[in-house]
Amino acid sequence: MLLGAIEGGGTKFVCGIGTSDGQIVERVSIPTTTPEATLDEAMSFFSNKGIAALGIGTFGPIDVNPQSPAYGSVTSTPKPHWSGYRMLDHVKRFLDIPVGFDTDVNAAALGESVWGAAKGLRNCLYMTVGTGIGVGAIVEGNLVHGLLHPEMGHIVVKRHLLDSYAGNCPFHGDCLEGMASGPAVEKRWERKANELEASHTAWELESYYIGQALANYILTLSPEIIILGGGIMNQAHLFPRIREQVKSHLNRYVQHPVFSTDLETYIVPPALAGNAGLCGALALAKEALIR
Ligand code: ADP
Ligand code: ZN
């Protein structure tokens, strides 16, 4: 049995065909242009592939409440043309199969929990630090949605003493995303993030903000593992620094044996590596089929 998967991003939509045990057998990358053109191209990829269900993990904010009249649409995004776009309706015009629909980070969290680093655990977080910052959460075995869906990339953070950057979030200025996303790093230092040497102060600030955020999520959600992905996390030296910052922010308050380790098994890269998003969408397809 084959399943379809869409990882919808601001620059590209990756479409894949996979099996119910998480193997991707075919994939294609479509540049993100207007909603109609992008989805039409995606749908022509899936036509005649014989998929039994489709999973969509997409950038947002999106409406993920099946009871809502706007279920399956993009809500408000600064991205031109995409606000209010009814993605799920578009897909349903082409495919008469079960479709799972969730945020890109919820999908990645699900993928990691079914086939990756959080396998067998009922509580995990997946955070991406890239063009934006987003976090997907699984709590007691379920993806967290609630009112809309969590927006943990936009939390309030305490400013680093050495940091005078105003922040670049169009809504909040110096929220976490405004201070620590890839574009924030690049604007603050006027250099490409991948060209900043490991010893640059940029990374001290970055670990401080990400570590602070993770400490807050640990205090509020009690995840059993935290997975960090996204372009910025290609800077592998950030992992030990973020782990240090988490311990420093928590200051021995959370009493669990894992916090007497160096957190190497607690704050980890995605086991599915670059496939976390696409495998996550595949996992959404699998869930939709079972449902
Ligand atoms: P997206 O968030 O659009 O899905 P990515 O997760 O690849 O895409 O994030 C892109 C961001 O990651 C860019 O803003 C860039 O600053 C940053 N980035 C990409 N590669 C690297 C790298 N090797 N080192 C540091 N930063 C990187
Ligand atoms: Zn914000």
PDB file of C-alpha atoms and ligand atoms in Angstrom:
ATOM      1  CA  MET A   1       0.000   0.000   0.000  1.00  0.00           C
ATOM      2  CA  LEU A   2       1.298   3.445  -0.920  1.00  0.00           C
ATOM      3  CA  LEU A   3       0.704   6.739   0.890  1.00  0.00           C
ATOM      4  CA  GLY A   4       1.246  10.317  -0.228  1.00  0.00           C
ATOM      5  CA  ALA A   5       3.017  13.049   1.727  1.00  0.00           C
ATOM      6  CA  ILE A   6       3.339  16.807   1.290  1.00  0.00           C
ATOM      7  CA  GLU A   7       5.827  18.905   3.247  1.00  0.00           C
ATOM      8  CA  GLY A   8       4.629  22.435   2.512  1.00  0.00           C
ATOM      9  CA  GLY A   9       7.228  25.136   3.023  1.00  0.00           C
ATOM     10  CA  GLY A  10       7.546  28.815   2.248  1.00  0.00           C
ATOM     11  CA  THR A  11      10.102  28.197  -0.488  1.00  0.00           C
ATOM     12  CA  LYS A  12       9.250  24.694  -1.666  1.00  0.00           C
ATOM     13  CA  PHE A  13       6.608  21.990  -1.430  1.00  0.00           C
ATOM     14  CA  VAL A  14       8.179  18.538  -1.213  1.00  0.00           C
ATOM     15  CA  CYS A  15       5.837  15.780  -2.340  1.00  0.00           C
ATOM     16  CA  GLY A  16       6.567  12.133  -1.718  1.00  0.00           C
ATOM     17  CA  ILE A  17       5.219   8.631  -2.073  1.00  0.00           C
ATOM     18  CA  GLY A  18       5.988   6.220   0.726  1.00  0.00           C
ATOM     19  CA  THR A  19       5.048   2.986   2.428  1.00  0.00           C
ATOM     20  CA  SER A  20       3.199   2.536   5.704  1.00  0.00           C
ATOM     21  CA  ASP A  21       6.490   1.681   7.423  1.00  0.00           C
ATOM     22  CA  GLY A  22       7.973   5.079   6.606  1.00  0.00           C
ATOM     23  CA  GLN A  23      10.054   4.365   3.494  1.00  0.00           C
ATOM     24  CA  ILE A  24       9.999   7.179   0.937  1.00  0.00           C
ATOM     25  CA  VAL A  25      10.106   5.631  -2.533  1.00  0.00           C
ATOM     26  CA  GLU A  26       9.698   8.704  -4.729  1.00  0.00           C
ATOM     27  CA  ARG A  27       9.837  12.444  -4.222  1.00  0.00           C
ATOM     28  CA  VAL A  28       9.657  15.712  -6.073  1.00  0.00           C
ATOM     29  CA  SER A  29      10.291  19.316  -5.037  1.00  0.00           C
ATOM     30  CA  ILE A  30       7.987  22.069  -6.295  1.00  0.00           C
ATOM     31  CA  PRO A  31       8.816  25.750  -5.849  1.00  0.00           C
ATOM     32  CA  THR A  32       6.240  27.601  -3.716  1.00  0.00           C
ATOM     33  CA  THR A  33       4.602  30.203  -5.965  1.00  0.00           C
ATOM     34  CA  THR A  34       0.889  31.030  -5.884  1.00  0.00           C
ATOM     35  CA  PRO A  35      -1.273  28.581  -3.933  1.00  0.00           C
ATOM     36  CA  GLU A  36      -3.213  27.359  -6.984  1.00  0.00           C
ATOM     37  CA  ALA A  37      -0.154  26.807  -9.179  1.00  0.00           C
ATOM     38  CA  THR A  38       1.758  25.073  -6.389  1.00  0.00           C
ATOM     39  CA  LEU A  39      -1.071  22.734  -5.421  1.00  0.00           C
ATOM     40  CA  ASP A  40      -1.998  21.999  -9.053  1.00  0.00           C
ATOM     41  CA  GLU A  41       1.551  20.826  -9.658  1.00  0.00           C
ATOM     42  CA  ALA A  42       1.482  18.748  -6.482  1.00  0.00           C
ATOM     43  CA  MET A  43      -1.808  17.153  -7.496  1.00  0.00           C
ATOM     44  CA  SER A  44      -0.513  16.219 -10.921  1.00  0.00           C
ATOM     45  CA  PHE A  45       2.386  14.453  -9.196  1.00  0.00           C
ATOM     46  CA  PHE A  46      -0.038  12.363  -7.127  1.00  0.00           C
ATOM     47  CA  SER A  47      -2.450  11.549  -9.955  1.00  0.00           C
ATOM     48  CA  ASN A  48      -2.278   7.874 -11.049  1.00  0.00           C
ATOM     49  CA  LYS A  49       0.074   6.990  -8.171  1.00  0.00           C
ATOM     50  CA  GLY A  50      -2.609   4.903  -6.477  1.00  0.00           C
ATOM     51  CA  ILE A  51      -2.081   6.340  -3.004  1.00  0.00           C
ATOM     52  CA  ALA A  52      -4.550   5.219  -0.313  1.00  0.00           C
ATOM     53  CA  ALA A  53      -4.282   8.400   1.784  1.00  0.00           C
ATOM     54  CA  LEU A  54      -2.430  11.708   1.834  1.00  0.00           C
ATOM     55  CA  GLY A  55      -0.788  13.605   4.675  1.00  0.00           C
ATOM     56  CA  ILE A  56      -0.055  17.338   4.527  1.00  0.00           C
ATOM     57  CA  GLY A  57       2.312  19.030   6.964  1.00  0.00           C
ATOM     58  CA  THR A  58       2.471  22.691   6.054  1.00  0.00           C
ATOM     59  CA  PHE A  59       3.700  26.102   7.072  1.00  0.00           C
ATOM     60  CA  GLY A  60       1.012  28.196   8.706  1.00  0.00           C
ATOM     61  CA  PRO A  61      -0.698  29.429  10.676  1.00  0.00           C
ATOM     62  CA  ILE A  62      -3.384  27.026   9.506  1.00  0.00           C
ATOM     63  CA  ASP A  63      -6.809  25.937  10.700  1.00  0.00           C
ATOM     64  CA  VAL A  64      -6.448  22.383  12.019  1.00  0.00           C
ATOM     65  CA  ASN A  65      -9.807  22.086  13.739  1.00  0.00           C
ATOM     66  CA  PRO A  66     -11.985  19.595  11.782  1.00  0.00           C
ATOM     67  CA  GLN A  67     -15.126  21.202  13.299  1.00  0.00           C
ATOM     68  CA  SER A  68     -14.228  24.639  11.936  1.00  0.00           C
ATOM     69  CA  PRO A  69     -15.734  25.922   8.641  1.00  0.00           C
ATOM     70  CA  ALA A  70     -12.242  27.030   7.620  1.00  0.00           C
ATOM     71  CA  TYR A  71     -10.634  23.643   8.412  1.00  0.00           C
ATOM     72  CA  GLY A  72      -7.708  22.984   6.100  1.00  0.00           C
ATOM     73  CA  SER A  73      -7.020  26.590   5.205  1.00  0.00           C
ATOM     74  CA  VAL A  74      -4.071  28.891   5.760  1.00  0.00           C
ATOM     75  CA  THR A  75      -5.214  31.581   8.211  1.00  0.00           C
ATOM     76  CA  SER A  76      -3.180  34.787   8.294  1.00  0.00           C
ATOM     77  CA  THR A  77       0.320  34.822   6.856  1.00  0.00           C
ATOM     78  CA  PRO A  78       2.482  37.677   5.616  1.00  0.00           C
ATOM     79  CA  LYS A  79       3.199  35.443   2.601  1.00  0.00           C
ATOM     80  CA  PRO A  80       1.477  37.066  -0.411  1.00  0.00           C
ATOM     81  CA  HIS A  81      -1.610  35.229  -1.796  1.00  0.00           C
ATOM     82  CA  TRP A  82      -1.660  32.532   0.871  1.00  0.00           C
ATOM     83  CA  SER A  83      -3.852  34.112   3.581  1.00  0.00           C
ATOM     84  CA  GLY A  84      -7.237  32.410   3.677  1.00  0.00           C
ATOM     85  CA  TYR A  85      -6.256  29.860   1.023  1.00  0.00           C
ATOM     86  CA  ARG A  86      -8.333  26.674   1.357  1.00  0.00           C
ATOM     87  CA  MET A  87      -5.627  24.103   0.765  1.00  0.00           C
ATOM     88  CA  LEU A  88      -7.590  21.048   1.834  1.00  0.00           C
ATOM     89  CA  ASP A  89     -10.576  21.945  -0.401  1.00  0.00           C
ATOM     90  CA  HIS A  90      -8.197  22.233  -3.349  1.00  0.00           C
ATOM     91  CA  VAL A  91      -6.717  18.797  -2.640  1.00  0.00           C
ATOM     92  CA  LYS A  92     -10.142  17.206  -2.143  1.00  0.00           C
ATOM     93  CA  ARG A  93     -11.168  18.302  -5.646  1.00  0.00           C
ATOM     94  CA  PHE A  94      -8.448  16.048  -7.042  1.00  0.00           C
ATOM     95  CA  LEU A  95      -8.209  13.185  -4.579  1.00  0.00           C
ATOM     96  CA  ASP A  96     -11.107  11.268  -3.059  1.00  0.00           C
ATOM     97  CA  ILE A  97      -9.074   9.666  -0.283  1.00  0.00           C
ATOM     98  CA  PRO A  98      -8.533  10.336   3.463  1.00  0.00           C
ATOM     99  CA  VAL A  99      -6.314  13.383   3.990  1.00  0.00           C
ATOM    100  CA  GLY A 100      -4.445  14.273   7.204  1.00  0.00           C
ATOM    101  CA  PHE A 101      -3.683  17.972   7.660  1.00  0.00           C
ATOM    102  CA  ASP A 102      -1.429  19.564  10.275  1.00  0.00           C
ATOM    103  CA  THR A 103       1.423  21.995  10.788  1.00  0.00           C
ATOM    104  CA  ASP A 104       4.869  21.171   9.387  1.00  0.00           C
ATOM    105  CA  VAL A 105       6.311  20.884  12.897  1.00  0.00           C
ATOM    106  CA  ASN A 106       3.467  18.762  14.270  1.00  0.00           C
ATOM    107  CA  ALA A 107       4.003  16.461  11.303  1.00  0.00           C
ATOM    108  CA  ALA A 108       7.740  16.273  12.006  1.00  0.00           C
ATOM    109  CA  ALA A 109       7.052  15.532  15.689  1.00  0.00           C
ATOM    110  CA  LEU A 110       4.686  12.742  14.648  1.00  0.00           C
ATOM    111  CA  GLY A 111       7.181  11.312  12.149  1.00  0.00           C
ATOM    112  CA  GLU A 112       9.932  11.264  14.787  1.00  0.00           C
ATOM    113  CA  SER A 113       7.579   9.619  17.269  1.00  0.00           C
ATOM    114  CA  VAL A 114       6.488   6.893  14.862  1.00  0.00           C
ATOM    115  CA  TRP A 115       9.812   6.125  13.173  1.00  0.00           C
ATOM    116  CA  GLY A 116      12.540   8.289  14.697  1.00  0.00           C
ATOM    117  CA  ALA A 117      14.147   9.640  17.843  1.00  0.00           C
ATOM    118  CA  ALA A 118      10.938   9.695  19.914  1.00  0.00           C
ATOM    119  CA  LYS A 119       9.814   6.174  19.020  1.00  0.00           C
ATOM    120  CA  GLY A 120       7.964   4.598  21.944  1.00  0.00           C
ATOM    121  CA  LEU A 121       7.653   7.880  23.861  1.00  0.00           C
ATOM    122  CA  ARG A 122       4.308   9.567  24.570  1.00  0.00           C
ATOM    123  CA  ASN A 123       5.702  13.090  25.041  1.00  0.00           C
ATOM    124  CA  CYS A 124       8.063  14.843  22.679  1.00  0.00           C
ATOM    125  CA  LEU A 125       8.816  18.158  21.040  1.00  0.00           C
ATOM    126  CA  TYR A 126      10.134  18.872  17.575  1.00  0.00           C
ATOM    127  CA  MET A 127      11.565  22.336  17.053  1.00  0.00           C
ATOM    128  CA  THR A 128      12.739  23.805  13.783  1.00  0.00           C
ATOM    129  CA  VAL A 129      15.131  26.735  13.756  1.00  0.00           C
ATOM    130  CA  GLY A 130      15.194  27.959  10.174  1.00  0.00           C
ATOM    131  CA  THR A 131      13.509  30.766   8.253  1.00  0.00           C
ATOM    132  CA  GLY A 132      11.083  30.761  11.149  1.00  0.00           C
ATOM    133  CA  ILE A 133      10.952  28.992  14.476  1.00  0.00           C
ATOM    134  CA  GLY A 134       8.196  26.477  15.100  1.00  0.00           C
ATOM    135  CA  VAL A 135       7.576  23.700  17.563  1.00  0.00           C
ATOM    136  CA  GLY A 136       5.360  20.632  17.274  1.00  0.00           C
ATOM    137  CA  ALA A 137       4.282  18.871  20.440  1.00  0.00           C
ATOM    138  CA  ILE A 138       3.041  15.429  21.296  1.00  0.00           C
ATOM    139  CA  VAL A 139       1.633  15.249  24.815  1.00  0.00           C
ATOM    140  CA  GLU A 140       0.390  11.951  26.293  1.00  0.00           C
ATOM    141  CA  GLY A 141       0.441  10.403  22.827  1.00  0.00           C
ATOM    142  CA  ASN A 142      -1.496  13.141  21.021  1.00  0.00           C
ATOM    143  CA  LEU A 143      -0.472  16.028  18.818  1.00  0.00           C
ATOM    144  CA  VAL A 144      -1.387  19.248  20.604  1.00  0.00           C
ATOM    145  CA  HIS A 145      -3.901  21.483  18.804  1.00  0.00           C
ATOM    146  CA  GLY A 146      -6.220  23.218  21.239  1.00  0.00           C
ATOM    147  CA  LEU A 147      -7.741  26.531  20.211  1.00  0.00           C
ATOM    148  CA  LEU A 148      -5.772  26.723  16.953  1.00  0.00           C
ATOM    149  CA  HIS A 149      -2.336  25.177  17.345  1.00  0.00           C
ATOM    150  CA  PRO A 150       0.542  26.183  19.595  1.00  0.00           C
ATOM    151  CA  GLU A 151       2.878  28.907  18.304  1.00  0.00           C
ATOM    152  CA  MET A 152       5.881  28.229  20.497  1.00  0.00           C
ATOM    153  CA  GLY A 153       8.225  30.070  18.159  1.00  0.00           C
ATOM    154  CA  HIS A 154       6.686  33.361  19.204  1.00  0.00           C
ATOM    155  CA  ILE A 155       7.157  33.190  22.963  1.00  0.00           C
ATOM    156  CA  VAL A 156       8.568  36.087  24.945  1.00  0.00           C
ATOM    157  CA  VAL A 157      12.270  35.694  25.739  1.00  0.00           C
ATOM    158  CA  LYS A 158      14.585  37.485  28.102  1.00  0.00           C
ATOM    159  CA  ARG A 159      17.106  39.533  26.153  1.00  0.00           C
ATOM    160  CA  HIS A 160      20.817  38.615  26.276  1.00  0.00           C
ATOM    161  CA  LEU A 161      22.901  41.305  27.977  1.00  0.00           C
ATOM    162  CA  LEU A 162      25.127  41.711  24.905  1.00  0.00           C
ATOM    163  CA  ASP A 163      22.219  41.950  22.466  1.00  0.00           C
ATOM    164  CA  SER A 164      20.850  45.256  21.190  1.00  0.00           C
ATOM    165  CA  TYR A 165      19.168  43.872  18.045  1.00  0.00           C
ATOM    166  CA  ALA A 166      15.520  45.008  17.816  1.00  0.00           C
ATOM    167  CA  GLY A 167      14.273  41.688  16.473  1.00  0.00           C
ATOM    168  CA  ASN A 168      12.565  41.010  13.146  1.00  0.00           C
ATOM    169  CA  CYS A 169       9.202  39.401  13.925  1.00  0.00           C
ATOM    170  CA  PRO A 170       6.588  41.491  12.079  1.00  0.00           C
ATOM    171  CA  PHE A 171       4.156  40.876  14.954  1.00  0.00           C
ATOM    172  CA  HIS A 172       6.301  41.020  18.098  1.00  0.00           C
ATOM    173  CA  GLY A 173       9.731  42.343  17.208  1.00  0.00           C
ATOM    174  CA  ASP A 174      11.900  40.584  19.756  1.00  0.00           C
ATOM    175  CA  CYS A 175      10.009  37.316  20.375  1.00  0.00           C
ATOM    176  CA  LEU A 176      12.014  34.074  20.089  1.00  0.00           C
ATOM    177  CA  GLU A 177      11.618  33.918  16.297  1.00  0.00           C
ATOM    178  CA  GLY A 178      12.385  37.623  16.018  1.00  0.00           C
ATOM    179  CA  MET A 179      15.682  37.082  17.831  1.00  0.00           C
ATOM    180  CA  ALA A 180      16.847  33.602  16.838  1.00  0.00           C
ATOM    181  CA  SER A 181      15.498  32.597  13.385  1.00  0.00           C
ATOM    182  CA  GLY A 182      17.971  32.324  10.508  1.00  0.00           C
ATOM    183  CA  PRO A 183      16.968  35.720   9.043  1.00  0.00           C
ATOM    184  CA  ALA A 184      17.263  37.333  12.515  1.00  0.00           C
ATOM    185  CA  VAL A 185      20.808  36.038  12.883  1.00  0.00           C
ATOM    186  CA  GLU A 186      21.683  37.236   9.383  1.00  0.00           C
ATOM    187  CA  LYS A 187      20.208  40.709   9.843  1.00  0.00           C
ATOM    188  CA  ARG A 188      21.801  41.184  13.265  1.00  0.00           C
ATOM    189  CA  TRP A 189      25.294  40.312  12.027  1.00  0.00           C
ATOM    190  CA  GLU A 190      24.882  41.304   8.381  1.00  0.00           C
ATOM    191  CA  ARG A 191      26.365  37.991   7.321  1.00  0.00           C
ATOM    192  CA  LYS A 192      25.083  34.643   6.077  1.00  0.00           C
ATOM    193  CA  ALA A 193      24.490  32.345   9.057  1.00  0.00           C
ATOM    194  CA  ASN A 194      26.480  29.520   7.469  1.00  0.00           C
ATOM    195  CA  GLU A 195      29.491  31.843   7.188  1.00  0.00           C
ATOM    196  CA  LEU A 196      29.631  32.767  10.881  1.00  0.00           C
ATOM    197  CA  GLU A 197      32.507  30.896  12.520  1.00  0.00           C
ATOM    198  CA  ALA A 198      31.742  28.650  15.500  1.00  0.00           C
ATOM    199  CA  SER A 199      33.491  31.076  17.873  1.00  0.00           C
ATOM    200  CA  HIS A 200      31.323  34.038  16.795  1.00  0.00           C
ATOM    201  CA  THR A 201      29.202  35.718  19.509  1.00  0.00           C
ATOM    202  CA  ALA A 202      26.176  35.028  17.280  1.00  0.00           C
ATOM    203  CA  TRP A 203      26.155  31.434  18.507  1.00  0.00           C
ATOM    204  CA  GLU A 204      26.414  32.381  22.155  1.00  0.00           C
ATOM    205  CA  LEU A 205      23.253  34.474  21.741  1.00  0.00           C
ATOM    206  CA  GLU A 206      21.604  31.738  19.682  1.00  0.00           C
ATOM    207  CA  SER A 207      22.200  29.043  22.325  1.00  0.00           C
ATOM    208  CA  TYR A 208      21.034  31.435  25.016  1.00  0.00           C
ATOM    209  CA  TYR A 209      17.671  32.091  23.307  1.00  0.00           C
ATOM    210  CA  ILE A 210      17.042  28.517  22.199  1.00  0.00           C
ATOM    211  CA  GLY A 211      18.143  27.141  25.581  1.00  0.00           C
ATOM    212  CA  GLN A 212      15.872  29.568  27.380  1.00  0.00           C
ATOM    213  CA  ALA A 213      12.919  28.568  25.189  1.00  0.00           C
ATOM    214  CA  LEU A 214      13.562  24.854  25.727  1.00  0.00           C
ATOM    215  CA  ALA A 215      13.743  25.375  29.487  1.00  0.00           C
ATOM    216  CA  ASN A 216      10.307  27.013  29.294  1.00  0.00           C
ATOM    217  CA  TYR A 217       8.882  24.135  27.262  1.00  0.00           C
ATOM    218  CA  ILE A 218      10.366  21.615  29.709  1.00  0.00           C
ATOM    219  CA  LEU A 219       8.689  23.476  32.568  1.00  0.00           C
ATOM    220  CA  THR A 220       5.313  23.660  30.826  1.00  0.00           C
ATOM    221  CA  LEU A 221       5.051  20.408  28.821  1.00  0.00           C
ATOM    222  CA  SER A 222       7.527  18.004  30.426  1.00  0.00           C
ATOM    223  CA  PRO A 223       8.690  16.408  27.136  1.00  0.00           C
ATOM    224  CA  GLU A 224      10.579  13.102  27.311  1.00  0.00           C
ATOM    225  CA  ILE A 225      12.803  14.115  24.403  1.00  0.00           C
ATOM    226  CA  ILE A 226      13.425  17.299  22.394  1.00  0.00           C
ATOM    227  CA  ILE A 227      14.389  17.096  18.729  1.00  0.00           C
ATOM    228  CA  LEU A 228      16.007  20.112  17.070  1.00  0.00           C
ATOM    229  CA  GLY A 229      16.000  20.507  13.287  1.00  0.00           C
ATOM    230  CA  GLY A 230      16.052  23.292  10.685  1.00  0.00           C
ATOM    231  CA  GLY A 231      18.825  25.043   8.789  1.00  0.00           C
ATOM    232  CA  ILE A 232      20.444  26.743  11.779  1.00  0.00           C
ATOM    233  CA  MET A 233      20.901  23.405  13.540  1.00  0.00           C
ATOM    234  CA  ASN A 234      23.360  22.433  10.813  1.00  0.00           C
ATOM    235  CA  GLN A 235      25.724  24.254  13.183  1.00  0.00           C
ATOM    236  CA  ALA A 236      26.308  21.063  15.169  1.00  0.00           C
ATOM    237  CA  HIS A 237      28.366  22.920  17.806  1.00  0.00           C
ATOM    238  CA  LEU A 238      25.086  24.481  18.947  1.00  0.00           C
ATOM    239  CA  PHE A 239      23.852  21.222  20.453  1.00  0.00           C
ATOM    240  CA  PRO A 240      26.244  21.045  23.438  1.00  0.00           C
ATOM    241  CA  ARG A 241      25.882  24.791  23.982  1.00  0.00           C
ATOM    242  CA  ILE A 242      22.084  24.651  23.978  1.00  0.00           C
ATOM    243  CA  ARG A 243      22.173  21.680  26.390  1.00  0.00           C
ATOM    244  CA  GLU A 244      24.398  23.723  28.720  1.00  0.00           C
ATOM    245  CA  GLN A 245      22.038  26.693  28.515  1.00  0.00           C
ATOM    246  CA  VAL A 246      19.021  24.529  29.291  1.00  0.00           C
ATOM    247  CA  LYS A 247      20.735  23.238  32.435  1.00  0.00           C
ATOM    248  CA  SER A 248      21.767  26.715  33.404  1.00  0.00           C
ATOM    249  CA  HIS A 249      18.254  28.152  32.952  1.00  0.00           C
ATOM    250  CA  LEU A 250      16.647  25.301  34.897  1.00  0.00           C
ATOM    251  CA  ASN A 251      19.306  25.597  37.616  1.00  0.00           C
ATOM    252  CA  ARG A 252      18.686  22.067  38.999  1.00  0.00           C
ATOM    253  CA  TYR A 253      15.015  22.783  39.593  1.00  0.00           C
ATOM    254  CA  VAL A 254      13.657  19.876  37.522  1.00  0.00           C
ATOM    255  CA  GLN A 255      14.621  16.704  39.363  1.00  0.00           C
ATOM    256  CA  HIS A 256      15.051  13.844  36.937  1.00  0.00           C
ATOM    257  CA  PRO A 257      18.085  11.607  36.336  1.00  0.00           C
ATOM    258  CA  VAL A 258      18.342  12.915  32.763  1.00  0.00           C
ATOM    259  CA  PHE A 259      19.303  16.342  34.104  1.00  0.00           C
ATOM    260  CA  SER A 260      22.358  14.944  35.832  1.00  0.00           C
ATOM    261  CA  THR A 261      23.659  13.877  32.407  1.00  0.00           C
ATOM    262  CA  ASP A 262      24.994  16.153  29.674  1.00  0.00           C
ATOM    263  CA  LEU A 263      21.561  15.886  27.944  1.00  0.00           C
ATOM    264  CA  GLU A 264      23.102  14.194  24.901  1.00  0.00           C
ATOM    265  CA  THR A 265      20.211  11.741  24.705  1.00  0.00           C
ATOM    266  CA  TYR A 266      17.585  14.342  25.653  1.00  0.00           C
ATOM    267  CA  ILE A 267      18.197  17.181  23.197  1.00  0.00           C
ATOM    268  CA  VAL A 268      18.960  15.533  19.882  1.00  0.00           C
ATOM    269  CA  PRO A 269      18.980  16.020  16.099  1.00  0.00           C
ATOM    270  CA  PRO A 270      16.169  14.359  14.092  1.00  0.00           C
ATOM    271  CA  ALA A 271      16.787  10.617  13.627  1.00  0.00           C
ATOM    272  CA  LEU A 272      15.012  10.930  10.271  1.00  0.00           C
ATOM    273  CA  ALA A 273      17.453  13.724   9.355  1.00  0.00           C
ATOM    274  CA  GLY A 274      16.236  15.651   6.298  1.00  0.00           C
ATOM    275  CA  ASN A 275      13.249  13.307   5.975  1.00  0.00           C
ATOM    276  CA  ALA A 276      11.581  14.325   9.262  1.00  0.00           C
ATOM    277  CA  GLY A 277       9.055  16.600   7.542  1.00  0.00           C
ATOM    278  CA  LEU A 278       8.176  14.271   4.687  1.00  0.00           C
ATOM    279  CA  CYS A 279       8.037  11.163   6.904  1.00  0.00           C
ATOM    280  CA  GLY A 280       5.894  13.206   9.274  1.00  0.00           C
ATOM    281  CA  ALA A 281       3.420  13.926   6.484  1.00  0.00           C
ATOM    282  CA  LEU A 282       3.500  10.215   5.670  1.00  0.00           C
ATOM    283  CA  ALA A 283       2.624   9.493   9.307  1.00  0.00           C
ATOM    284  CA  LEU A 284      -0.291  11.958   9.017  1.00  0.00           C
ATOM    285  CA  ALA A 285      -1.495  10.003   5.965  1.00  0.00           C
ATOM    286  CA  LYS A 286      -1.277   6.767   7.916  1.00  0.00           C
ATOM    287  CA  GLU A 287      -3.271   8.291  10.799  1.00  0.00           C
ATOM    288  CA  ALA A 288      -5.901   9.630   8.380  1.00  0.00           C
ATOM    289  CA  LEU A 289      -6.303   6.171   6.902  1.00  0.00           C
ATOM    290  CA  ILE A 290      -6.756   4.516  10.301  1.00  0.00           C
ATOM    291  CA  ARG A 291      -9.211   7.217  11.360  1.00  0.00           C
TER     292      ARG A 291
HETATM  293  P1  ADP B   1      12.932  26.639   6.057  1.00  0.00           P
HETATM  294  O1  ADP B   1      12.852  27.135   7.456  1.00  0.00           O
HETATM  295  O2  ADP B   1      12.600  27.706   5.045  1.00  0.00           O
HETATM  296  O3  ADP B   1      12.187  25.367   5.839  1.00  0.00           O
HETATM  297  P2  ADP B   1      15.654  25.864   6.653  1.00  0.00           P
HETATM  298  O4  ADP B   1      15.230  25.045   7.815  1.00  0.00           O
HETATM  299  O5  ADP B   1      16.693  25.288   5.759  1.00  0.00           O
HETATM  300  O6  ADP B   1      14.452  26.285   5.732  1.00  0.00           O
HETATM  301  O7  ADP B   1      16.176  27.244   7.227  1.00  0.00           O
HETATM  302  C1  ADP B   1      16.757  28.226   6.447  1.00  0.00           C
HETATM  303  C2  ADP B   1      17.561  29.134   7.334  1.00  0.00           C
HETATM  304  O8  ADP B   1      18.569  28.374   7.964  1.00  0.00           O
HETATM  305  C3  ADP B   1      18.256  30.252   6.590  1.00  0.00           C
HETATM  306  O9  ADP B   1      17.701  31.470   7.040  1.00  0.00           O
HETATM  307  C4  ADP B   1      19.708  30.187   6.986  1.00  0.00           C
HETATM  308  O10 ADP B   1      20.008  31.331   7.723  1.00  0.00           O
HETATM  309  C5  ADP B   1      19.813  29.025   7.925  1.00  0.00           C
HETATM  310  N1  ADP B   1      20.819  28.040   7.525  1.00  0.00           N
HETATM  311  C6  ADP B   1      20.750  27.158   6.512  1.00  0.00           C
HETATM  312  N2  ADP B   1      21.870  26.408   6.453  1.00  0.00           N
HETATM  313  C7  ADP B   1      22.670  26.824   7.457  1.00  0.00           C
HETATM  314  C8  ADP B   1      23.962  26.451   7.953  1.00  0.00           C
HETATM  315  N3  ADP B   1      24.687  25.482   7.377  1.00  0.00           N
HETATM  316  N4  ADP B   1      24.433  27.105   9.024  1.00  0.00           N
HETATM  317  C9  ADP B   1      23.720  28.075   9.617  1.00  0.00           C
HETATM  318  N5  ADP B   1      22.529  28.477   9.199  1.00  0.00           N
HETATM  319  C10 ADP B   1      21.994  27.865   8.143  1.00  0.00           C
HETATM  320 ZN    ZN B   2       6.761  36.757  16.925  1.00  0.00          ZN
END
